[in-house]
Rosetta silent file (secondary structure, phi, psi, omega in degrees, C-alpha in Angstrom):
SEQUENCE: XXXXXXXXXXXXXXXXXXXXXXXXXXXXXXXXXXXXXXXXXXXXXXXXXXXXXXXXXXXXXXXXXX
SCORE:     score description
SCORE:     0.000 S_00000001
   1 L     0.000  142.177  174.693  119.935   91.008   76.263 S_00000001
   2 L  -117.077  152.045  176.440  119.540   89.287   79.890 S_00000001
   3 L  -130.738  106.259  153.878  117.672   90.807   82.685 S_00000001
   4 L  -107.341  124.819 -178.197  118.621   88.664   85.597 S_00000001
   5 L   -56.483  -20.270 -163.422  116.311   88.657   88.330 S_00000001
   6 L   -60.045  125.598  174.566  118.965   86.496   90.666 S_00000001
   7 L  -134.573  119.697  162.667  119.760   88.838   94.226 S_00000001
   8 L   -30.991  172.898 -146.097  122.446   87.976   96.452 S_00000001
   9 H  -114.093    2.227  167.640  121.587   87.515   99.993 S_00000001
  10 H   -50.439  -41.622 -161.042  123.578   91.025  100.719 S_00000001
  11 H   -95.304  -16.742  166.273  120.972   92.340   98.425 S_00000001
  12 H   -59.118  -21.426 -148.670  117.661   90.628  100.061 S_00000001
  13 H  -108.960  -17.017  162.127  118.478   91.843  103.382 S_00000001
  14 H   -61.332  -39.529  177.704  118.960   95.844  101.578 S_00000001
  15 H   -56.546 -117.352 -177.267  115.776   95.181  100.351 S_00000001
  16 H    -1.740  -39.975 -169.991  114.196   94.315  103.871 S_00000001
  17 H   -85.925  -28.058  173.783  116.109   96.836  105.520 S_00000001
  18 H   -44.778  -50.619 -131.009  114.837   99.633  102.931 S_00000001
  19 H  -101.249  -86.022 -166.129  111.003   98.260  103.186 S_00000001
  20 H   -24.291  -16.905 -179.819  111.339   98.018  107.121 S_00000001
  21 L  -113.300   52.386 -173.716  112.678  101.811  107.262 S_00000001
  22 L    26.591   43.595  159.068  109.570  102.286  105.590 S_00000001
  23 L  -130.491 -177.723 -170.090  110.832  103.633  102.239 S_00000001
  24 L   -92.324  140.445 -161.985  110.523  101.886   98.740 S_00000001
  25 H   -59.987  -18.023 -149.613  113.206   99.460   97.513 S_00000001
  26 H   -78.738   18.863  163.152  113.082  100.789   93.978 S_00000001
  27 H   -74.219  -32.585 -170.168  115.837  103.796   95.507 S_00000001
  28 L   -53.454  126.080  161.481  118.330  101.221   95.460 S_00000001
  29 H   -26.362  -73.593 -164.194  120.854  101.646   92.943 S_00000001
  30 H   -69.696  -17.280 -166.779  120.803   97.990   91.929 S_00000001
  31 H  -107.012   10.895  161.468  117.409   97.657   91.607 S_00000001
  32 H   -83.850   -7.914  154.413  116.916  100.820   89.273 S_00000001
  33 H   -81.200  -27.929  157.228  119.144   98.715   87.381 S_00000001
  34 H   -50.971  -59.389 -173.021  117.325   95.543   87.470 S_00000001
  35 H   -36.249  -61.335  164.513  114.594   97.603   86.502 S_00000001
  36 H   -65.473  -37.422 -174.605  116.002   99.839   83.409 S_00000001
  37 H   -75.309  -42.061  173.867  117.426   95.930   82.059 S_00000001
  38 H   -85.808   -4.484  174.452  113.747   94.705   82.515 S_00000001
  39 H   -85.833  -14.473  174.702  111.933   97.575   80.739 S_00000001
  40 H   -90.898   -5.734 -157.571  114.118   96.958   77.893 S_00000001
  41 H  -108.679  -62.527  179.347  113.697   93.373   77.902 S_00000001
  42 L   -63.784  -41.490 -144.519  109.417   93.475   78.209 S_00000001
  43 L    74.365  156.793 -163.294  109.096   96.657   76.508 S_00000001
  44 L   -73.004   -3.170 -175.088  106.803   99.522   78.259 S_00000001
  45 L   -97.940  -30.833 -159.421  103.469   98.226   77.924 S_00000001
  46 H   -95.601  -19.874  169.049  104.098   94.854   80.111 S_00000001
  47 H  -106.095    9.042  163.812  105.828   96.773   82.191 S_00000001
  48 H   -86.261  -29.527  158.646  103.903   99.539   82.906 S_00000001
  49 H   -27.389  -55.403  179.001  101.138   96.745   83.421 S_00000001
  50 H   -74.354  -24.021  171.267  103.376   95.164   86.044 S_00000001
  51 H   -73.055  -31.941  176.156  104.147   98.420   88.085 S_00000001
  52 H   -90.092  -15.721  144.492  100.279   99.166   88.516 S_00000001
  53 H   -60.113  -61.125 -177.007   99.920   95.701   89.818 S_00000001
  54 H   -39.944  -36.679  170.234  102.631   96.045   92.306 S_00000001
  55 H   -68.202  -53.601 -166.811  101.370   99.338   93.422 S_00000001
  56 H   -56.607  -32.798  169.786   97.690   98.025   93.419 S_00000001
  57 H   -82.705  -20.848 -172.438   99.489   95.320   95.939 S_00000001
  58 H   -84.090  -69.477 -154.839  101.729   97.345   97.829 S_00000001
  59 H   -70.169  -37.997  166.184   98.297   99.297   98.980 S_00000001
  60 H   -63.292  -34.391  165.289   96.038   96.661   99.689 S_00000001
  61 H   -69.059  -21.885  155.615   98.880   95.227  101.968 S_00000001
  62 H   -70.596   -6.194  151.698   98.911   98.241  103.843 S_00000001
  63 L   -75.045  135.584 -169.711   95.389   98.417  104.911 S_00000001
  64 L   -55.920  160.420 -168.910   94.729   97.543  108.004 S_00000001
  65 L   -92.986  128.483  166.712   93.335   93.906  108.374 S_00000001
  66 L   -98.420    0.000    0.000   89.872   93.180  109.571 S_00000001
């Protein structure tokens, strides 16, 4: 099985435009498929690891800076 991570530049700027209308890229079609290809590829414990970093990152960038 391959999980390829590679995104076109069609699919960087969906991304951006997603995050920028403030809602989270994972609605995107392609990347609940990137997603479902990499939970099959880690198995559920590295990836449930890797989603509670990303959250734990996602929050700390939204607090305000001092």
């Amino acid at each position: 099985m391959e999980a390829d991570g590679r995104l076109t530049n069609a699919q960087k700027w969906e991304i951006q435009s997603t995050i920028n209308q403030k809602k989270s890229p994972a609605t995107l079609a392609f990347v609940q498929k990137q997603n479902k290809d990499l939970q099959a590829c880690f198995g559920p414990e590295l990836t449930g690891k890797l989603k509670n970093l990303t959250e734990e990152a996602m929050k700390s960038a939204q607090q305000p800076k001092k």
